[in-house]
Coordinates of C-alpha atoms in Angstrom, one line a residue:
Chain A
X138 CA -170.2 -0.5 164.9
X139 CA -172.3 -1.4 168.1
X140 CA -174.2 0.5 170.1
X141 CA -175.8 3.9 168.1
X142 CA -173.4 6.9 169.1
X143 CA -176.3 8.5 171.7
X144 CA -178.2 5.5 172.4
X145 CA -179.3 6.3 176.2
X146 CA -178.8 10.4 175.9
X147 CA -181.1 13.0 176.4
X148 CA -180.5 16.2 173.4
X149 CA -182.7 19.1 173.8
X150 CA -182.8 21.3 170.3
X151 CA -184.0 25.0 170.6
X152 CA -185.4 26.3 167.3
X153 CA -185.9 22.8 166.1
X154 CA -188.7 22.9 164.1
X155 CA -187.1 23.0 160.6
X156 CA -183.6 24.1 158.9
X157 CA -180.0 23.5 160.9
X158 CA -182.1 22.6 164.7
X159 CA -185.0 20.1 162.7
X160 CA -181.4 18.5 160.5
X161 CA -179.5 18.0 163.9
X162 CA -182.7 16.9 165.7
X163 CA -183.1 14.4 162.9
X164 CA -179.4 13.2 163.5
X165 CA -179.3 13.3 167.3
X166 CA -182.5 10.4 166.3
X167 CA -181.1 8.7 163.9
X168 CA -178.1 8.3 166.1
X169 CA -180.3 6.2 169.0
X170 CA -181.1 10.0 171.2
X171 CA -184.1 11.2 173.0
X172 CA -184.9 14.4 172.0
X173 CA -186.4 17.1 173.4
X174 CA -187.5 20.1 170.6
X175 CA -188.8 23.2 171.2
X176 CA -190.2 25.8 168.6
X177 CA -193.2 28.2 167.7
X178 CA -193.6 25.7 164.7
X179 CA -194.4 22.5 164.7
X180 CA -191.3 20.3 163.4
X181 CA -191.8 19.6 159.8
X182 CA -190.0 15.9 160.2
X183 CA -192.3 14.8 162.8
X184 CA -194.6 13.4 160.1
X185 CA -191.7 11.5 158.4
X186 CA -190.3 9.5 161.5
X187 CA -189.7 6.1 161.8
X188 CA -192.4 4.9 164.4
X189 CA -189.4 4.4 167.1
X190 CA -187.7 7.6 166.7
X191 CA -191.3 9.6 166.4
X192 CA -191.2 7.7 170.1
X193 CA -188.2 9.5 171.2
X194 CA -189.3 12.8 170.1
X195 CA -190.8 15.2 172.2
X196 CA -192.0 18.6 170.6
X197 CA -193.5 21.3 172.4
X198 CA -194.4 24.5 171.1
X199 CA -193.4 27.6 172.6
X200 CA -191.4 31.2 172.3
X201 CA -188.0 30.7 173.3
X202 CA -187.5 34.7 174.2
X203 CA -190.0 33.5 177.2
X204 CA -187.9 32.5 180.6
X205 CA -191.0 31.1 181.9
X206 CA -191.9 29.3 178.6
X207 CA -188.3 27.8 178.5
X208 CA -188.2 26.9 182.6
X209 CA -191.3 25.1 181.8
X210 CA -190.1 23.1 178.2
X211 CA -186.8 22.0 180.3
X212 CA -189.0 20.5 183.0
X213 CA -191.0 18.5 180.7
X214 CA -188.0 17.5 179.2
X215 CA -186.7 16.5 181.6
X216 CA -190.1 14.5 183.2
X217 CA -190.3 12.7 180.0
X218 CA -186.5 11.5 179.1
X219 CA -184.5 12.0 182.3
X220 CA -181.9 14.3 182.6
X221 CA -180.3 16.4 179.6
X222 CA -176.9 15.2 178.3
X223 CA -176.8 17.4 175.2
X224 CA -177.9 21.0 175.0
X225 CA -178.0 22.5 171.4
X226 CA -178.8 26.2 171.6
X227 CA -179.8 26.7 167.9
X228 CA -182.7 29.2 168.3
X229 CA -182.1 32.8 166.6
X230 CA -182.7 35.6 164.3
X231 CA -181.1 37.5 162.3
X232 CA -184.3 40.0 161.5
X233 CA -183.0 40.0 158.1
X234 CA -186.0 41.9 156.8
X235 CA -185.0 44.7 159.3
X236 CA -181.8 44.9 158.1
X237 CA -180.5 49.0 158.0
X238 CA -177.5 50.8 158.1
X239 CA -176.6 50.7 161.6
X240 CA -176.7 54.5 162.4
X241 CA -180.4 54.0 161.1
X242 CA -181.1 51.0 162.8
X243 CA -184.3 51.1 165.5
X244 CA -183.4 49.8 169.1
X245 CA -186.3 48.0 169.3
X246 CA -184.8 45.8 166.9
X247 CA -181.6 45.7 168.1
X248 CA -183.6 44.4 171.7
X249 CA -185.5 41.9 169.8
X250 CA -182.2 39.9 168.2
X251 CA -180.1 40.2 171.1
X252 CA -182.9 38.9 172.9
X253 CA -183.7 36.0 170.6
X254 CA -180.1 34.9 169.3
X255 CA -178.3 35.9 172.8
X256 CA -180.6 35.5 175.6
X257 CA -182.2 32.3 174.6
X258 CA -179.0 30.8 174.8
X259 CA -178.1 32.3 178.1
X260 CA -181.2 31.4 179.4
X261 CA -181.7 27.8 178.3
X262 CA -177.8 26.9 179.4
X263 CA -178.6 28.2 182.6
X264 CA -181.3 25.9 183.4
X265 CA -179.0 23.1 182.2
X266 CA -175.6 23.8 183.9
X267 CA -176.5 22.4 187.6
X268 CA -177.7 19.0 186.4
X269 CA -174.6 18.6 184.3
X270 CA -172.3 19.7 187.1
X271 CA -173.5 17.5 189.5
X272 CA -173.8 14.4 187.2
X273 CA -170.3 15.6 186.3
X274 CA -170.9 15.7 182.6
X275 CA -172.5 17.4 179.8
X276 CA -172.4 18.9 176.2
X277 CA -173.5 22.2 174.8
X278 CA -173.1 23.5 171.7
X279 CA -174.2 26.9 171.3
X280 CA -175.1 28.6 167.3
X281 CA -173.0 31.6 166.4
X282 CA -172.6 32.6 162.6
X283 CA -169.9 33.3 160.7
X284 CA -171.6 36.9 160.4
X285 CA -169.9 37.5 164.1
X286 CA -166.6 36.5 162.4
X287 CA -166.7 38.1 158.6
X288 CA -168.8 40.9 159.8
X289 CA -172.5 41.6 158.0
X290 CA -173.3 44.7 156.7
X291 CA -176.6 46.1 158.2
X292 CA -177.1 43.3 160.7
X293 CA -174.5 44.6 163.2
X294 CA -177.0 43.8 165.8
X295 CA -177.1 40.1 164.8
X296 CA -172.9 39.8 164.4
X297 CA -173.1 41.1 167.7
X298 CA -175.4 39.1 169.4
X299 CA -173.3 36.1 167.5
X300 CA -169.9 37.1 168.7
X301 CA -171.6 37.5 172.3
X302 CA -172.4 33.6 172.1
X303 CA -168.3 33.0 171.2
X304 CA -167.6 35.0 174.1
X305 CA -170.0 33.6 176.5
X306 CA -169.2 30.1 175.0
X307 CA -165.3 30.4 176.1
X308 CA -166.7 31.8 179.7
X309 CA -168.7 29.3 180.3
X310 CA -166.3 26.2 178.7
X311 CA -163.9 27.6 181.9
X312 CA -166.2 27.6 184.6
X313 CA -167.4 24.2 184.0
X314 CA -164.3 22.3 182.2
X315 CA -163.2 20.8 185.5
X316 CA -167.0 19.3 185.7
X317 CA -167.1 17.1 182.7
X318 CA -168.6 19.8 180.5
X319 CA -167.2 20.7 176.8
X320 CA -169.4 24.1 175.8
X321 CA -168.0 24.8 172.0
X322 CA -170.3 27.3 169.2
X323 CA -170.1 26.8 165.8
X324 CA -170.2 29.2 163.3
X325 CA -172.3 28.1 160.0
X326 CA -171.8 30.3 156.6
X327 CA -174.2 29.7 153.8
X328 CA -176.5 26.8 154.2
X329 CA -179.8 26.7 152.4
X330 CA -182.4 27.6 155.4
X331 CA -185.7 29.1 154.7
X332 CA -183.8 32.6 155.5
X333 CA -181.8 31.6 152.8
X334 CA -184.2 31.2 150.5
X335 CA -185.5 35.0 150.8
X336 CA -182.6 35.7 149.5
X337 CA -182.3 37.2 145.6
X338 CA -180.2 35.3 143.0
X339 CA -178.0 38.3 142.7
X340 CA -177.4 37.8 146.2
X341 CA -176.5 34.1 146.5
X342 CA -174.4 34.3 143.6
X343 CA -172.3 36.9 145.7
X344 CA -172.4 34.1 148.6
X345 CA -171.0 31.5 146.5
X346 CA -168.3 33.6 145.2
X347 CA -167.3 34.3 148.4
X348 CA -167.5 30.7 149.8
X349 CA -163.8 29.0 148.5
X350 CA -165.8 25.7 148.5
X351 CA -168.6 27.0 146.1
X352 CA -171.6 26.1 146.9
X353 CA -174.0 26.8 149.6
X354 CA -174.5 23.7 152.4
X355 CA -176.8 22.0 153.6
X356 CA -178.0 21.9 157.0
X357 CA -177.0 18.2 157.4
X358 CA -173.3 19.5 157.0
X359 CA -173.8 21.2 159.6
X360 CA -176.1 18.5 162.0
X361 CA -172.6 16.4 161.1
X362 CA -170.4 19.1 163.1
X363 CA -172.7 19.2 166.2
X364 CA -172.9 16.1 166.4
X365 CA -169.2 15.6 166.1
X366 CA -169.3 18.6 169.1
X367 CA -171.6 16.4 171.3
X368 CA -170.0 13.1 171.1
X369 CA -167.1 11.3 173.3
X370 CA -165.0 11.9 170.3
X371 CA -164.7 15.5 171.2
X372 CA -164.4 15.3 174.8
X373 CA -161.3 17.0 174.8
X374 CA -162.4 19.4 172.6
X375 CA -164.1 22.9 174.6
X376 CA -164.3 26.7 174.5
X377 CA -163.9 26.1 170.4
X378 CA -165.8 27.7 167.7
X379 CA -166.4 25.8 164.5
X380 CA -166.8 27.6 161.5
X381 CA -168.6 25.7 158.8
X382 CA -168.3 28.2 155.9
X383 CA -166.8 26.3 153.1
X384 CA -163.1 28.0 154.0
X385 CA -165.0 31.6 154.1
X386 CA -163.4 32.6 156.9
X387 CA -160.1 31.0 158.2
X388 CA -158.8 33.0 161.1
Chain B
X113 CA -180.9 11.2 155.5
X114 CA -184.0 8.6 154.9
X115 CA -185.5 6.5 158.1
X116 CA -184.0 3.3 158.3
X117 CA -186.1 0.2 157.1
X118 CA -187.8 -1.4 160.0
X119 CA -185.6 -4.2 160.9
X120 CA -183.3 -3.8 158.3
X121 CA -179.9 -3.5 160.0
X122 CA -177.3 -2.6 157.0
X123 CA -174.3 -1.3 158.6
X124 CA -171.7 0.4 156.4
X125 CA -168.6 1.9 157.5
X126 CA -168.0 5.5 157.4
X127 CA -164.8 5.3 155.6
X128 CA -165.2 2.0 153.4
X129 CA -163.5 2.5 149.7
X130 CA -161.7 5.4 151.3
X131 CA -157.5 5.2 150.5
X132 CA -155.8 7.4 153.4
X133 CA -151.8 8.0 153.5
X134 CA -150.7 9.4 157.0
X135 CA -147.2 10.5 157.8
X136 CA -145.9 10.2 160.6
X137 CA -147.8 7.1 161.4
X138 CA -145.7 4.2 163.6
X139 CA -146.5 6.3 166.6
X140 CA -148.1 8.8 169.1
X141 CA -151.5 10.7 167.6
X142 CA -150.2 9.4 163.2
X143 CA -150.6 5.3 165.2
X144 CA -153.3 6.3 167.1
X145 CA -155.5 7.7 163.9
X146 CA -153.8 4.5 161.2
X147 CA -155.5 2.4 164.1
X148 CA -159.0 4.4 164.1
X149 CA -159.2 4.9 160.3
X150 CA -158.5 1.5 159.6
X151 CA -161.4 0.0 162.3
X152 CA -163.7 2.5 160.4
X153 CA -162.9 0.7 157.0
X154 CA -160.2 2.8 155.3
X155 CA -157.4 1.3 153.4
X156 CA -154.4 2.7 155.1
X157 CA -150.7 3.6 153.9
X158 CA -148.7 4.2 157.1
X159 CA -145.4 6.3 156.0
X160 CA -143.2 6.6 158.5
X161 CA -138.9 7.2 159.1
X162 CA -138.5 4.6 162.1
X163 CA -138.9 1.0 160.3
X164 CA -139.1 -0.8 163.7
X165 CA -141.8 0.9 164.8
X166 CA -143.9 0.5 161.5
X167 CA -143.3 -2.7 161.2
X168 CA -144.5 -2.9 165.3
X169 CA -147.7 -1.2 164.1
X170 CA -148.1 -3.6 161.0
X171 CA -147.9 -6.2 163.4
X172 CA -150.2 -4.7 165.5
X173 CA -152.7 -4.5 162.7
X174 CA -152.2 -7.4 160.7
X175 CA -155.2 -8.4 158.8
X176 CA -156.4 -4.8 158.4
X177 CA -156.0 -2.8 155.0
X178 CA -152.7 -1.6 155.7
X179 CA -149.6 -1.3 153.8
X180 CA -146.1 0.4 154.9
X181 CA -143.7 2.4 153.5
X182 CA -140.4 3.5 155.1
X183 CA -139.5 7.5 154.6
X184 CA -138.1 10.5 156.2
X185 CA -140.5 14.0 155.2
X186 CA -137.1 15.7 154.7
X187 CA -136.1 14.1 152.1
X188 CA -138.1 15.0 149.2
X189 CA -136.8 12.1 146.3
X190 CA -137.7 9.0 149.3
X191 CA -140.9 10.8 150.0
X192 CA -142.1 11.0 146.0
X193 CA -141.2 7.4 146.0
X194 CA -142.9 6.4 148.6
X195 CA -146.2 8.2 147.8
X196 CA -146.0 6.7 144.4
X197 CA -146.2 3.2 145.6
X198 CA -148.4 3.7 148.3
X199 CA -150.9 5.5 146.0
X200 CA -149.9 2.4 143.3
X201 CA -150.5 -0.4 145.9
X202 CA -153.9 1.7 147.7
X203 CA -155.4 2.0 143.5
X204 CA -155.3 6.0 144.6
X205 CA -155.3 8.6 147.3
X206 CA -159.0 10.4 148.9
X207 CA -156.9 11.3 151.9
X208 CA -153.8 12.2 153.4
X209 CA -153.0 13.0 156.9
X210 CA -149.4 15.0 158.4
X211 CA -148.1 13.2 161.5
X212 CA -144.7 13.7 161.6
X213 CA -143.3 16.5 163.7
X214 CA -140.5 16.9 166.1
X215 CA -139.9 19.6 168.6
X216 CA -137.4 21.7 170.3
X217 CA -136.7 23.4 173.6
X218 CA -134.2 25.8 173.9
X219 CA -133.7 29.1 174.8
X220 CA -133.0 31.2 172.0
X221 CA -129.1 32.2 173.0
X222 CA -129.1 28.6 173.2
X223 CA -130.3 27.5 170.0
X224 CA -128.2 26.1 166.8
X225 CA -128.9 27.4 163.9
X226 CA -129.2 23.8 162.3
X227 CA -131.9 23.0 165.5
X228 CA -134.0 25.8 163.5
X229 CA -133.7 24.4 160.7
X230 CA -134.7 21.0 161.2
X231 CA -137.4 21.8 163.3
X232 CA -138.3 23.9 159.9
X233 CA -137.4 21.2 157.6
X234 CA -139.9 18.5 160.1
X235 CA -142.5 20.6 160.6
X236 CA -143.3 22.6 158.1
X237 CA -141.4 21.8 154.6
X238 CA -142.3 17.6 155.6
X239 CA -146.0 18.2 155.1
X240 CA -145.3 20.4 151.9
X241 CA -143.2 18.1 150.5
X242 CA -146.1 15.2 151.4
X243 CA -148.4 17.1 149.9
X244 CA -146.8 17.7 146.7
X245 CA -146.3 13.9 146.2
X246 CA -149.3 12.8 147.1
X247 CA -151.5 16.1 145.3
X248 CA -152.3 14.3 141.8
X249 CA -153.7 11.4 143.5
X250 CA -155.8 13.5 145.7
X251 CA -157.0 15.9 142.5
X252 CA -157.8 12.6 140.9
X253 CA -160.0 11.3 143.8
X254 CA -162.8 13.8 143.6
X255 CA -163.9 14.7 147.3
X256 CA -160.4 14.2 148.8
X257 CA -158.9 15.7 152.3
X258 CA -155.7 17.0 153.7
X259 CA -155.4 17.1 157.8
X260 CA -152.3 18.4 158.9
X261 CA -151.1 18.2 162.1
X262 CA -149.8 21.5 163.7
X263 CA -150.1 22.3 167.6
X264 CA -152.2 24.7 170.3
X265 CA -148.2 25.8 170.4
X266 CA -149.0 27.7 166.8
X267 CA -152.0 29.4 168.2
X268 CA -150.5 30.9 171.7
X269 CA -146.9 30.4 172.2
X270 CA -145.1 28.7 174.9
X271 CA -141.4 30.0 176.1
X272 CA -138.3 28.6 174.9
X273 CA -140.4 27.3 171.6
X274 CA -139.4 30.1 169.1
X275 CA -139.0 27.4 166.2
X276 CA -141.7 24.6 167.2
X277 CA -144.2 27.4 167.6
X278 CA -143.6 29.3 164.3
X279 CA -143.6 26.1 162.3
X280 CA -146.7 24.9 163.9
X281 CA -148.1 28.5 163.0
X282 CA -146.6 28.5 159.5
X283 CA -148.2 24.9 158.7
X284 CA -151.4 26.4 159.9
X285 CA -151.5 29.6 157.4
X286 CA -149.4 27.4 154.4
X287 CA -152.8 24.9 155.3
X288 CA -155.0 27.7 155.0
X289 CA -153.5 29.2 151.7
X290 CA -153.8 25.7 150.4
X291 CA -157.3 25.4 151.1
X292 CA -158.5 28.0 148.2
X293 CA -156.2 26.5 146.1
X294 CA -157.6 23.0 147.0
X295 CA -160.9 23.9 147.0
X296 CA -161.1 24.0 143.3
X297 CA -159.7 20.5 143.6
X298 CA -162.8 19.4 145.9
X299 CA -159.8 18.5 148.3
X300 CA -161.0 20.1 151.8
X301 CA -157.4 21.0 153.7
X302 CA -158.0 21.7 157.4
X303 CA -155.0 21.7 160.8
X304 CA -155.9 20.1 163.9
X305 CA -153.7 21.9 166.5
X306 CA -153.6 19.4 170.0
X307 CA -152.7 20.0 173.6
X308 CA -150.4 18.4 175.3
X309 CA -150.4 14.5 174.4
X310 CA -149.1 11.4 176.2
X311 CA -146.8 10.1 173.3
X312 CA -143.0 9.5 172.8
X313 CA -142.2 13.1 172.3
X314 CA -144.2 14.5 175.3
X315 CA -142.4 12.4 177.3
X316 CA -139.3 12.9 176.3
X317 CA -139.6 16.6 176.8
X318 CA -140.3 15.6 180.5
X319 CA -137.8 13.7 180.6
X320 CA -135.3 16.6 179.8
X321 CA -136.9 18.7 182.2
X322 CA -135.2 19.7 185.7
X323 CA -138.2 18.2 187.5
X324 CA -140.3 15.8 185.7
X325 CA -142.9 16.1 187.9
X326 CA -142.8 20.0 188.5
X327 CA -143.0 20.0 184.3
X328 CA -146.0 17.5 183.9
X329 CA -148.1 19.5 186.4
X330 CA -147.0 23.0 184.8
X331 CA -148.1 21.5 181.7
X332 CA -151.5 20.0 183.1
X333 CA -152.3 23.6 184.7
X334 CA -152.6 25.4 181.0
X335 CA -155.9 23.7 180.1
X336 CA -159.1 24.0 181.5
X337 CA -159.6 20.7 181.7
X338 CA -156.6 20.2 183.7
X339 CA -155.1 16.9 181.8
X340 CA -153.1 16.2 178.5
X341 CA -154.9 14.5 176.4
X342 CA -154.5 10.7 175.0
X343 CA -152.9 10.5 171.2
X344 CA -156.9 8.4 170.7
X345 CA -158.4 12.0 171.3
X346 CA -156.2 13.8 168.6
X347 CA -157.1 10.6 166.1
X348 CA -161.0 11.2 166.5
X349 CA -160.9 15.3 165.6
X350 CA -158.4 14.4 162.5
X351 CA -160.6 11.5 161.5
X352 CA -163.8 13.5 161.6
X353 CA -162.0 16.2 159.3
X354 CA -161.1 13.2 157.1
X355 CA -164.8 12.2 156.8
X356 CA -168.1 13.4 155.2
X357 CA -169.6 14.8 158.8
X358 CA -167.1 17.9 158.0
X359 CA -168.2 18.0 154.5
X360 CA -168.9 21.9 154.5
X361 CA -165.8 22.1 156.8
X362 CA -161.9 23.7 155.1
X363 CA -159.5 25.6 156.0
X364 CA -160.2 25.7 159.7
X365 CA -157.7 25.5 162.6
X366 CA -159.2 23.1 165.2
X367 CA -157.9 23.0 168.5
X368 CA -158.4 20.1 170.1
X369 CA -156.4 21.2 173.2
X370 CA -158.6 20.9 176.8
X371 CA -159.4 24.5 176.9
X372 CA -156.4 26.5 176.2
X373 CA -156.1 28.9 172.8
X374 CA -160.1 29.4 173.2
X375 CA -159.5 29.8 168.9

């Protein structure tokens, strides 16, 4: 089939260090990419890489809720591979172990997951936008969650800060549409992530029940959609958002 | 996904050993995604009313996995019988793709009652009646798909479309239904719903305009991107749905339409 699908492109992966960022990361290399991961972790694939995609990785450890942290990650990025192509705003929380009632919710929590699952995003596409406009390409695909779409009882916070990112995603697909940019969210369901696997039996049984498909994913099904999302075969595809929920939701 | 082998270079299409029936298929987006599913290894059955034109796309083919059959989606006793050998000649059905549609203009004061119905009968009974032919095959495959092809016209309306736009919406929710049922089946059933494409019927419709030019530009003015898009574009959003990147992927609408629903 030629040429690998990103041979020559530049993906930068927030959150990357394991679960849906470290499976797309993995892709976006295993598809020819140089990629540029960010994360307080260390990625737990690093180890595992062929020697010429370890050589195409670049992983720097850092807070994403940091502006000055991110400015920074995007310049070294950007020093080491050239300029970014691909933008996959993956990092966010659903402070799942803060979950309450809303009317008993705290608003220091409410600050901390808007900050980390709507800010981030905000801010990292921001440092972006101006090299893709005037390169007159570009491709960003930012993480909501089916929880912004179903609704998720005691992490109104979180579905908020996730239907912010549809909302933002559609803004931002119209500004820069005319400027060779496609800016699309997708919108996972169940896939087995580590916040997954606090979850209780009782509680992924309800999952499955509710999934039509029955069974929970894996974050390669969804590495396969944003990838789909960043290549030339959905360059007419923008201001979308994906769900990947096994037919959960199908507004 | 393991590393691949240093200097091992085994290259395996994506759809290899996959059997795909589209209808619809001798031309616009169903030709556009006969000719991309085939170049990624599927063995195609191209179903399609105008016999000139598939036999124009056999020849354009020849040597790839194809076989034709001719068959109008409105009639449900050609379309059994032509699913039946298609599935027969393919060895089985793992996917099936609706092409076919038609559309209509016309105010509604100015509409015919049979107009309604035939854009009905296209649109929305055709892939129903596909479907139903071709669902035992698809049961049997294990792991099987179902694109349909509706329109961005089923997600916001246009004027003077009352009956292309609600049988482009009805395909969408008789997809969505579908996909619980299919689900059971392992069949994934999801609607791609395009812009504005440069095929046949697009340009017939600016044809019948007042002012061809006038139309082409109102049209290019609803998307952000400020284009229509090529039938290719369409082919590559209904061939991922048909493959195993969208494995976690059914019952979604996907508009692949330059920035205009924002679904």
């Amino acid at each position: 089939m030629g040429e690998p699908r990103f041979s020559g492109k530049v993906a930068i992966v927030t959150g990357g260090a394991n679960g849906i960022g470290a499976a797309t990361a993995r892709r976006f290399l295993a598809e020819g990419a140089q990629v540029a991961v960010i994360d307080r972790e260390e990625p737990d694939f690093a180890a595992a890489l062929a020697p010429d995609q370890n050589a195409r990785l670049l992983a720097v450890a850092g807070d994403c809720t940091d502006a000055d942290t991110l400015a920074a990650f995007h310049a070294r990025a950007e020093a080491a591979f050239g300029p970014v192509d691909i933008l996959f705003n993956n990092v966010g929380q659903s402070g799942r172990e803060r979950a309450a009632p809303f009317h008993e919710s705290d608003e220091a929590v409410w600050r901390f997951v808007l900050e980390v699952s709507l800010f981030t995003t905000l801010r990292m596409a921001r440092l972006v936008v101006p090299g893709m406009r005037a390169r007159g390409r570009g491709r960003i695909v930012n993480m909501s969650s089916d929880a912004a779409l179903v609704g998720d009882a005691g992490l109104a916070d979180y579905a908020a800060a996730k239907m912010g990112i549809v909302g933002f995603t559609r803004s931002l697909a119209r500004e820069n549409a005319a400027f060779g940019i496609t800016v699309n969210a997708v919108a996972p369901g169940a896939i087995r992530t580590r916040a997954h696997d606090r979850l209780t039996p009782a509680v992924l049984d309800r999952i499955k029940a509710g999934t039509p498909a029955g069974f929970i994913a894996e974050p390669e099904d969804v590495a396969g959609c944003v990838a789909f999302l960043a290549s030339d075969d959905a360059r007419y595809i923008t201001g979308q958002t994906l769900a990947i929920d096994g037919g959960r939701w199908m507004l | 996904m393991s590393p691949p082998l240093a200097g091992s270079q085994v290259v395996t299409l994506p759809f290899a050993g996959r059997r795909i029936l589209v209808a619809g298929a001798a031309k616009g987006i169903g030709r556009a995604t006969v000719a991309r599913l085939v170049a990624e290894g599927a063995a195609v059955a191209a179903l399609d009313r105008d016999a000139a034109a598939l036999a124009d796309l056999a020849t354009a083919l020849s040597g790839a996995a194809l076989v034709t059959a001719v068959a109008d989606v409105t009639d449900a006793a050609a379309i059994q019988a032509a699913v039946a050998e298609a599935a027969s000649r393919l060895g089985g059905l793992d996917g099936l793709v609706n092409a076919a549609g038609i559309d209509l203009v016309a105010p509604v004061d100015a509409m015919a009652p049979a107009d309604w119905a035939r854009v009905m009968a296209v649109n929305l009974t055709g892939p129903m009646t596909v479907i139903q032919a071709a669902w035992p095959h698809l049961a049997a495959a294990g792991g099987a798909t179902i694109v349909n092809v509706s329109s961005a016209a089923g997600l916001a309306p246009l004027k003077h479309r009352t009956a292309y736009c609600a049988s482009k919406a009805g395909l969408q929710m008789a997809s969505k239904a579908l996909a619980l049922e299919a689900a059971g089946f392992g069949i994934r059933v999801n609607v791609v719903c395009p812009g504005a494409v440069d095929t046949d019927l697009f340009r017939s419709y600016l044809e019948g305009a007042a002012d061809p030019e006038a139309a082409l530009a109102a049209v290019k003015a609803r998307y952000a991107l400020e284009r229509i898009a090529s039938p290719d574009e369409i082919a590559a959003a209904i061939v991922w749905l048909s493959g195993p990147d969208s494995s976690f992927v059914t019952g979604i609408a996907m508009a692949v339409d330059g920035g205009r629903s924002f679904h």
